[in-house]
Amino acid sequence: SVIHLGAPISASCTINTNCSSLTAIATKIVWKLDWEKLPEHWQHQREDGTLGSNITLPHLNHTHAMLSCCLLLAGTPQIIGQAELQAGYPPQSPSNFSCIMNLTAQELTCQWKPGRSTYLPTKFILKSYNSTSKDNCQSRKKPIQHCVSEDGKNQCSIPRSQLPLYQKIDIWVKAENMLGEAESPHLCIYPMDVVKLEPPILQAAEARLGPDSSFPQPGCLKLKWEKAKSSKHVEQMCELQYQHPGELSWVLVPFLNSGPQHAGEYDLCGLLFATRYVLQMRCVRSSLGGQLGGHWSDWSSSLELTTR
Amino acid sequence: SVIHLGAPISASCTINTNCSSLTAIATKIVWKLDWEKLPEHWQHQREDGTLGSNITLPHLNHTHAMLSCCLLLAGTPQIIGQAELQAGYPPQSPSNFSCIMNLTAQELTCQWKPGRSTYLPTKFILKSYNSTSKDNCQSRKKPIQHCVSEDGKNQCSIPRSQLPLYQKIDIWVKAENMLGEAESPHLCIYPMDVVKLEPPILQAAEARLGPDSSFPQPGCLKLKWEKAKSSKHVEQMCELQYQHPGELSWVLVPFLNSGPQHAGEYDLCGLLFATRYVLQMRCVRSSLGGQLGGHWSDWSSSLELTTR
Amino acid sequence: PLSSSNYLPQSFLPQIQEQVRKIQNDIEELQQRLCADYSLCHPEELILVGQYLGIPKPLLKNCYSQDLSLVACLNQLHYGLQFYQGLVKALEGISPELAPTLNILQLDVGDFAANIWQQMEDLQVAPEIMPTQGTLPTFSSSFQRRAGAVLIFDYMQGFLDMAYRDLRHLSQS
């Protein structure tokens, strides 16, 4: 049985009347919690003459314990029955609930913080409904197959085949165990609006030639970037950052809007002459109607170039 | 269809009589292998007046190709039928066939060399029978569930639940594809006789005190070793090797027989004073009736100690 | 005393020793788990339950007596091992944590029984048909199954000690 940690618990132990042979040889019942003998005054024998005992533990402070009912036989407690006790807490509402659409793995992965430990097996179920985009998901259409997260993983993924990417869904996570259940706040999202793109690919391009000479323009680097294969169809805004090797701080280059092309080139100038730089780039699904439509990708792998 | 690489292949293409509309507008059949038009003289039209053509390719040197039958219509070949051609070789007898019993994973894993590439999907099936220990596996008892290895993996594992560890089994691998099949030599083994133990655990022990002093004996190291959990029950012979850091060569210490104990101590002396050493240990199932009964374990993780 | 054809080959003994050690290691691991997880540590605290469940104890009496007979001893040993394999199988469902080791124990006992049967076949003393198992106890609660496990494992350790001593005795010295 499962109870609140610290709550009282009662148990009873009765010797069947057809075990009269037992009652002839042993008359005393003792209780043990794991290996510890319980105080006699917690229990009281039956008044109706049958051999049995009821016990009440004032507070159960073990999250797991075995309560044993024993018959004293020649000084040795004979265990004749056991109850497995579990104690813990009902789940708190999961917090920091967020979702990411991964176009490569083709799944919507949501994660959350479970809150205080419940000490009990607790299930987290990711629930979602197709919704209409009109009323902020007040009206629900058909349910999407929910996803049950393995204990302690605090994330769950719904395969894209279950999801409309460009329709609103009402999604939340429900925590439940033997002592209760609790829900996270709901999200009302277009899965594509929480897309996290794969990082772009950054490469060196042929150095830019100076306006009137055949030498590359000093303090400039010509870069070639390409969208990740899984998000070529997505219009993206990108950021570049560069750093002198060994330094910690990065210099951020303002947005370059990729528009619909898959790849492009970019001239990064204003750099020191004959100096080695480390460069990285990241992108986000760009503003459909003005606001950002997803999570920034991770930074691309670093590219090391030296200006000439 | 699947044929030997380099062998001739014939195909025929017939225009159904009820496609008379076709024969009115196009009278010529041409053949293409992938994108390459095939020589006209390889084909001959039907004598019986029906529009059709038989072609023979003298040697098919593609491992995979599409043979297309086309009707010439206003100069453009109209593909009206295709045959997928595959060519390769029958499998060779798998060689270097050997098996290892892994007590941790609780499975018998066998591996082999597939021989020349067949260019065709080729299946490898690990087959085995319970046998009697008397006659070197001539007489077979009941078959053990065989194991089909994924293409190109060249190894397969039989779970211990299918295997008697202390009874002889007759085991071999069979390769098969569309062009034929071939078998490896058979092994007649007790699975336990091909056990590969997990490496032992090597630790430092309290340094050995000199005979008449409270100082550790110079040039000595005291080691504690323990058998891996999965092979505590196996009597083992072990080897120790040590090396000065930075040097390549190892010095091998002759066998120490573990006998039935799970763990033990060992004094390694004759070393340089105040010097750092790297030590490793490995074990093998020891001589049941004289011959070694398994494969050496990998070397244990290194232990670095300094003599005092 | 046994005639030479009545002895087990000397090479058989190291294998048996290894198998007995493995089975006894499996049992020790299960006993430690039952003690840690369910406070069921001492068979002497379960005498009453044992009587109630009526768990039989296969004996090995022909192996160490005046009228010593290799065939009778191996038969009893094989029967006992098969019976214990059945008892261990009856414990299935005892708990998810114990299940993997219980599974391995069943395989190890089965291997040992098969090895004894193989020896009987090799010595041409194996009966025509393999004897069937006796009736197994039934457990009506998880407590009974766990208490039964403590008792069964205790009996098995004793049986295995005797089995190894007898087989050593039966091996040509």
CSV table of N, CA, C and O in Angstrom, one decimal, chain C residues 36 50 88 97:
chain,number,residue,atom,x,y,z
C,36,ALA,N,17.7,-7.8,1.6
C,36,ALA,CA,17.8,-6.3,1.5
C,36,ALA,C,16.4,-5.7,1.2
C,36,ALA,O,16.0,-4.7,1.8
C,50,GLY,N,6.9,-22.5,6.0
C,50,GLY,CA,7.5,-23.7,5.3
C,50,GLY,C,6.6,-24.9,5.4
C,50,GLY,O,6.2,-25.5,4.4
C,88,VAL,N,12.3,-23.4,-9.0
C,88,VAL,CA,12.8,-22.0,-9.3
C,88,VAL,C,11.8,-21.4,-10.4
C,88,VAL,O,11.5,-20.2,-10.3
C,97,GLU,N,13.1,-7.0,-9.9
C,97,GLU,CA,14.5,-6.9,-9.7
C,97,GLU,C,15.2,-8.2,-9.6
C,97,GLU,O,16.3,-8.4,-10.0
